mmCIF file of C-alpha atoms in Angstrom:
data_model
loop_
_atom_site.group_PDB
_atom_site.id
_atom_site.type_symbol
_atom_site.label_atom_id
_atom_site.label_comp_id
_atom_site.label_asym_id
_atom_site.label_seq_id
_atom_site.Cartn_x
_atom_site.Cartn_y
_atom_site.Cartn_z
ATOM 1 C CA UNK B 80 239.273 -7.333 -5.512
ATOM 2 C CA UNK B 81 237.292 -4.184 -4.837
ATOM 3 C CA UNK B 82 237.655 -4.541 -1.068
ATOM 4 C CA UNK B 83 241.393 -4.675 -1.599
ATOM 5 C CA UNK B 84 241.221 -1.679 -3.941
ATOM 6 C CA UNK B 85 239.371 0.291 -1.306
ATOM 7 C CA UNK B 86 242.267 -0.301 1.047
ATOM 8 C CA UNK B 87 244.832 0.421 -1.669
ATOM 9 C CA UNK B 88 243.342 3.790 -2.555
ATOM 10 C CA UNK B 89 243.772 5.285 0.868
ATOM 11 C CA UNK B 90 241.102 7.736 1.924
ATOM 12 C CA UNK B 91 243.629 9.900 3.714
ATOM 13 C CA UNK B 92 245.368 13.184 3.056
ATOM 14 C CA UNK B 93 248.081 12.828 0.389
ATOM 15 C CA UNK B 94 251.608 13.475 1.566
ATOM 16 C CA UNK B 95 255.041 13.686 -0.009
ATOM 17 C CA UNK B 96 256.069 14.744 -3.518
ATOM 18 C CA UNK B 97 254.046 13.989 -6.632
ATOM 19 C CA UNK B 98 255.616 10.829 -8.080
ATOM 20 C CA UNK B 99 253.110 9.921 -10.764
ATOM 21 C CA UNK B 100 250.635 11.652 -13.069
ATOM 22 C CA UNK B 101 247.447 10.169 -14.479
ATOM 23 C CA UNK B 102 245.975 12.220 -17.309
ATOM 24 C CA UNK B 103 242.526 11.700 -18.838
ATOM 25 C CA UNK B 104 242.119 13.268 -22.264
ATOM 26 C CA UNK B 105 238.999 15.050 -23.505
ATOM 27 C CA UNK B 106 237.460 18.393 -24.370
ATOM 28 C CA UNK B 107 236.064 20.858 -21.816
ATOM 29 C CA UNK B 108 232.442 21.973 -21.971
ATOM 30 C CA UNK B 109 229.046 20.378 -21.401
ATOM 31 C CA UNK B 110 228.500 19.798 -25.115
ATOM 32 C CA UNK B 111 231.347 17.271 -25.108
ATOM 33 C CA UNK B 112 230.625 15.513 -21.806
ATOM 34 C CA UNK B 113 229.211 12.233 -23.117
ATOM 35 C CA UNK B 114 231.026 12.024 -26.426
ATOM 36 C CA UNK B 115 233.426 9.304 -27.530
ATOM 37 C CA UNK B 116 236.383 11.693 -27.492
ATOM 38 C CA UNK B 117 235.807 12.361 -23.782
ATOM 39 C CA UNK B 118 236.123 8.791 -22.588
ATOM 40 C CA UNK B 119 239.500 9.698 -21.041
ATOM 41 C CA UNK B 120 237.732 12.243 -18.818
ATOM 42 C CA UNK B 121 235.141 9.596 -17.900
ATOM 43 C CA UNK B 122 237.896 7.166 -16.939
ATOM 44 C CA UNK B 123 239.637 9.754 -14.780
ATOM 45 C CA UNK B 124 236.395 10.621 -12.996
ATOM 46 C CA UNK B 125 235.901 6.963 -12.059
ATOM 47 C CA UNK B 126 239.479 6.758 -10.784
ATOM 48 C CA UNK B 127 239.060 9.981 -8.805
ATOM 49 C CA UNK B 128 235.901 8.626 -7.207
ATOM 50 C CA UNK B 129 237.707 5.486 -6.082
ATOM 51 C CA UNK B 130 240.586 7.602 -4.718
ATOM 52 C CA UNK B 131 238.192 10.034 -3.004
ATOM 53 C CA UNK B 132 240.017 12.828 -4.837
ATOM 54 C CA UNK B 133 238.379 16.061 -5.955
ATOM 55 C CA UNK B 134 239.552 16.979 -9.444
ATOM 56 C CA UNK B 135 238.436 20.594 -9.217
ATOM 57 C CA UNK B 136 241.599 22.659 -8.726
ATOM 58 C CA UNK B 137 242.564 24.847 -11.682
ATOM 59 C CA UNK B 138 246.259 24.449 -12.404
ATOM 60 C CA UNK B 139 248.454 23.685 -15.433
ATOM 61 C CA UNK B 140 245.540 24.600 -17.755
ATOM 62 C CA UNK B 141 243.713 21.649 -16.233
ATOM 63 C CA UNK B 142 241.319 20.521 -13.579
ATOM 64 C CA UNK B 143 243.577 18.789 -11.054
ATOM 65 C CA UNK B 144 243.379 16.740 -7.904
ATOM 66 C CA UNK B 145 245.688 14.382 -6.077
ATOM 67 C CA UNK B 146 245.624 11.375 -3.835
ATOM 68 C CA UNK B 147 247.506 8.290 -2.780
ATOM 69 C CA UNK B 148 247.798 5.022 -4.698
ATOM 70 C CA UNK B 149 249.627 2.716 -2.343
ATOM 71 C CA UNK B 150 252.536 4.762 -1.039
ATOM 72 C CA UNK B 151 252.718 7.048 -4.086
ATOM 73 C CA UNK B 152 251.205 10.489 -4.327
ATOM 74 C CA UNK B 153 249.519 10.826 -7.706
ATOM 75 C CA UNK B 154 248.380 13.917 -9.607
ATOM 76 C CA UNK B 155 245.120 13.517 -11.523
ATOM 77 C CA UNK B 156 244.609 15.812 -14.511
ATOM 78 C CA UNK B 157 241.876 16.694 -16.996
ATOM 79 C CA UNK B 158 243.430 19.198 -19.426
ATOM 80 C CA UNK B 159 241.105 22.056 -20.354
ATOM 81 C CA UNK B 160 243.201 23.046 -23.376
ATOM 82 C CA UNK B 161 241.020 21.092 -25.811
ATOM 83 C CA UNK B 162 242.302 17.811 -27.146
ATOM 84 C CA UNK B 163 244.732 19.120 -29.771
ATOM 85 C CA UNK B 164 246.771 21.005 -27.135
ATOM 86 C CA UNK B 165 246.776 18.410 -24.350
ATOM 87 C CA UNK B 166 250.579 18.386 -24.377
ATOM 88 C CA UNK B 167 250.734 21.947 -23.048
ATOM 89 C CA UNK B 168 249.088 20.907 -19.783
ATOM 90 C CA UNK B 169 251.046 17.672 -19.483
ATOM 91 C CA UNK B 170 254.404 19.325 -20.125
ATOM 92 C CA UNK B 171 253.728 22.114 -17.582
ATOM 93 C CA UNK B 172 252.869 19.686 -14.790
ATOM 94 C CA UNK B 173 255.767 17.379 -15.617
ATOM 95 C CA UNK B 174 258.245 20.235 -15.462
ATOM 96 C CA UNK B 175 256.807 21.650 -12.249
ATOM 97 C CA UNK B 176 256.842 18.347 -10.339
ATOM 98 C CA UNK B 177 259.861 16.893 -12.186
ATOM 99 C CA UNK B 178 257.936 13.747 -13.042
ATOM 100 C CA UNK B 179 259.682 11.519 -15.610
ATOM 101 C CA UNK B 180 257.838 10.657 -18.802
ATOM 102 C CA UNK B 181 257.658 7.004 -17.791
ATOM 103 C CA UNK B 182 255.532 8.031 -14.792
ATOM 104 C CA UNK B 183 252.889 9.818 -16.854
ATOM 105 C CA UNK B 184 249.925 7.508 -17.509
ATOM 106 C CA UNK B 185 247.472 8.705 -20.167
ATOM 107 C CA UNK B 186 243.873 7.483 -20.566
ATOM 108 C CA UNK B 187 242.215 8.118 -23.939
ATOM 109 C CA UNK B 188 239.785 6.958 -26.618
ATOM 110 C CA UNK B 189 240.732 4.693 -29.518
ATOM 111 C CA UNK B 190 238.588 4.266 -32.623
ATOM 112 C CA UNK B 191 240.550 1.197 -33.749
ATOM 113 C CA UNK B 192 239.158 -0.806 -30.815
ATOM 114 C CA UNK B 193 235.601 -2.012 -30.426
ATOM 115 C CA UNK B 194 233.568 -0.259 -27.699
ATOM 116 C CA UNK B 195 234.713 -1.459 -24.290
ATOM 117 C CA UNK B 196 237.953 -3.088 -25.425
ATOM 118 C CA UNK B 197 241.080 -2.016 -23.538
ATOM 119 C CA UNK B 198 244.707 -1.880 -24.631
ATOM 120 C CA UNK B 199 247.516 -1.108 -22.205
ATOM 121 C CA UNK B 200 250.879 -0.090 -23.659
ATOM 122 C CA UNK B 201 254.176 0.984 -22.107
ATOM 123 C CA UNK B 202 254.927 3.388 -24.965
ATOM 124 C CA UNK B 203 254.212 3.905 -28.640
ATOM 125 C CA UNK B 204 253.287 6.202 -31.491
ATOM 126 C CA UNK B 205 250.317 8.566 -31.505
ATOM 127 C CA UNK B 206 248.216 6.211 -33.642
ATOM 128 C CA UNK B 207 246.561 9.223 -35.251
ATOM 129 C CA UNK B 208 245.180 10.550 -31.949
ATOM 130 C CA UNK B 209 245.631 14.316 -31.798
ATOM 131 C CA UNK B 210 245.934 14.506 -28.016
ATOM 132 C CA UNK B 211 248.668 11.885 -27.925
ATOM 133 C CA UNK B 212 250.329 13.477 -30.939
ATOM 134 C CA UNK B 213 250.568 16.819 -29.119
ATOM 135 C CA UNK B 214 251.941 15.230 -25.941
ATOM 136 C CA UNK B 215 254.677 13.479 -27.934
ATOM 137 C CA UNK B 216 255.442 16.646 -29.917
ATOM 138 C CA UNK B 217 255.778 18.944 -26.892
ATOM 139 C CA UNK B 218 257.621 16.533 -24.597
ATOM 140 C CA UNK B 219 259.761 14.981 -27.318
ATOM 141 C CA UNK B 220 259.064 11.486 -25.974
ATOM 142 C CA UNK B 221 256.652 8.636 -26.585
ATOM 143 C CA UNK B 222 257.858 6.557 -23.631
ATOM 144 C CA UNK B 223 254.798 7.074 -21.450
ATOM 145 C CA UNK B 224 252.347 4.302 -20.498
ATOM 146 C CA UNK B 225 248.830 4.589 -21.797
ATOM 147 C CA UNK B 226 245.437 2.911 -21.581
ATOM 148 C CA UNK B 227 243.487 2.958 -24.830
ATOM 149 C CA UNK B 228 239.733 2.693 -24.384
ATOM 150 C CA UNK B 229 237.828 1.425 -27.402
ATOM 151 C CA UNK B 230 235.001 3.580 -28.723
ATOM 152 C CA UNK B 231 234.507 1.866 -32.085
ATOM 153 C CA UNK B 232 235.319 2.947 -35.616
ATOM 154 C CA UNK B 233 233.376 4.992 -38.138
ATOM 155 C CA UNK B 234 230.303 3.229 -39.556
ATOM 156 C CA UNK B 235 231.572 3.767 -43.114
ATOM 157 C CA UNK B 236 234.788 5.221 -44.633
ATOM 158 C CA UNK B 237 233.335 8.549 -45.775
ATOM 159 C CA UNK B 238 231.889 9.384 -42.362
ATOM 160 C CA UNK B 239 233.571 12.505 -40.983
ATOM 161 C CA UNK B 240 235.964 11.498 -38.197
ATOM 162 C CA UNK B 241 235.359 14.631 -36.109
ATOM 163 C CA UNK B 242 231.601 14.104 -36.291
ATOM 164 C CA UNK B 243 232.085 10.504 -35.172
ATOM 165 C CA UNK B 244 234.291 11.086 -32.131
ATOM 166 C CA UNK B 245 232.343 14.162 -31.019
ATOM 167 C CA UNK B 246 229.050 12.257 -31.037
ATOM 168 C CA UNK B 247 227.612 10.381 -28.046
ATOM 169 C CA UNK B 248 227.627 6.598 -27.763
ATOM 170 C CA UNK B 249 224.692 4.425 -28.641
ATOM 171 C CA UNK B 250 223.077 2.937 -25.550
ATOM 172 C CA UNK B 251 224.594 -0.498 -26.224
ATOM 173 C CA UNK B 252 228.085 0.903 -26.838
ATOM 174 C CA UNK B 253 227.864 3.001 -23.683
ATOM 175 C CA UNK B 254 227.061 -0.094 -21.619
ATOM 176 C CA UNK B 255 230.152 -1.830 -23.003
ATOM 177 C CA UNK B 256 232.321 1.226 -22.356
ATOM 178 C CA UNK B 257 230.995 1.658 -18.816
ATOM 179 C CA UNK B 258 231.810 -1.983 -18.062
ATOM 180 C CA UNK B 259 235.374 -1.419 -19.258
ATOM 181 C CA UNK B 260 235.754 1.833 -17.330
ATOM 182 C CA UNK B 261 234.914 0.013 -14.107
ATOM 183 C CA UNK B 262 238.326 -1.689 -14.461
ATOM 184 C CA UNK B 263 240.284 1.577 -14.677
ATOM 185 C CA UNK B 264 241.044 1.922 -10.921
ATOM 186 C CA UNK B 265 242.501 -1.580 -10.821
ATOM 187 C CA UNK B 266 244.506 -1.040 -14.001
ATOM 188 C CA UNK B 267 245.933 2.256 -12.771
ATOM 189 C CA UNK B 268 246.822 0.794 -9.387
ATOM 190 C CA UNK B 269 248.751 -2.020 -11.069
ATOM 191 C CA UNK B 270 250.642 0.312 -13.403
ATOM 192 C CA UNK B 271 251.521 2.821 -10.667
ATOM 193 C CA UNK B 272 252.720 -0.100 -8.541
ATOM 194 C CA UNK B 273 255.107 -1.236 -11.273
ATOM 195 C CA UNK B 274 252.950 -4.186 -12.365
ATOM 196 C CA UNK B 275 252.280 -3.121 -15.956
ATOM 197 C CA UNK B 276 252.878 -6.620 -17.323
ATOM 198 C CA UNK B 277 250.255 -7.988 -14.965
ATOM 199 C CA UNK B 278 247.801 -5.305 -16.064
ATOM 200 C CA UNK B 279 248.473 -6.084 -19.725
ATOM 201 C CA UNK B 280 248.037 -9.828 -19.213
ATOM 202 C CA UNK B 281 244.723 -9.348 -17.444
ATOM 203 C CA UNK B 282 243.087 -6.606 -19.475
ATOM 204 C CA UNK B 283 244.519 -6.718 -23.024
ATOM 205 C CA UNK B 284 242.034 -9.064 -24.684
#
């Protein structure tokens, strides 16, 4: 499959209008780089590597890059607004490129899933995730596809949630997460190509 993916993610200069956005959620700054809450950034970096896209341009309060997935030009974004204000970056880019909500794919962490588990959804509520909550609040819509990446729940009920998601993974959990993240390019390519059902059937386990 990876040989096919290499062909699908064309290593050539992107052309045409931006038709799709893929947004990885996280917090800027080295202190957050390997934390559970930054798994959306990790996922986007893996996708960018496969697309040979440099996500280094400062625009829309984000680090941005773009490339081709099939015949679609795709904007890659890592908002630098901090998680709670992710919607500001997403809304700005959507308005500028006139991208419909249904063409905004968001990658983010989910504490309700075990480390390395994936859940693909066409739409839905925020599920208590502050980044998703802000995107829904500022755009007024929850009709965007998303890939939830499991990071595992708190070890006990009284454990502070912020401390949990802003802490790094254990070595075992990180191995499970890394294995799941390796599937992100294939998942994104399927969704952007209009094959969300196929992606869900293959990766929602």
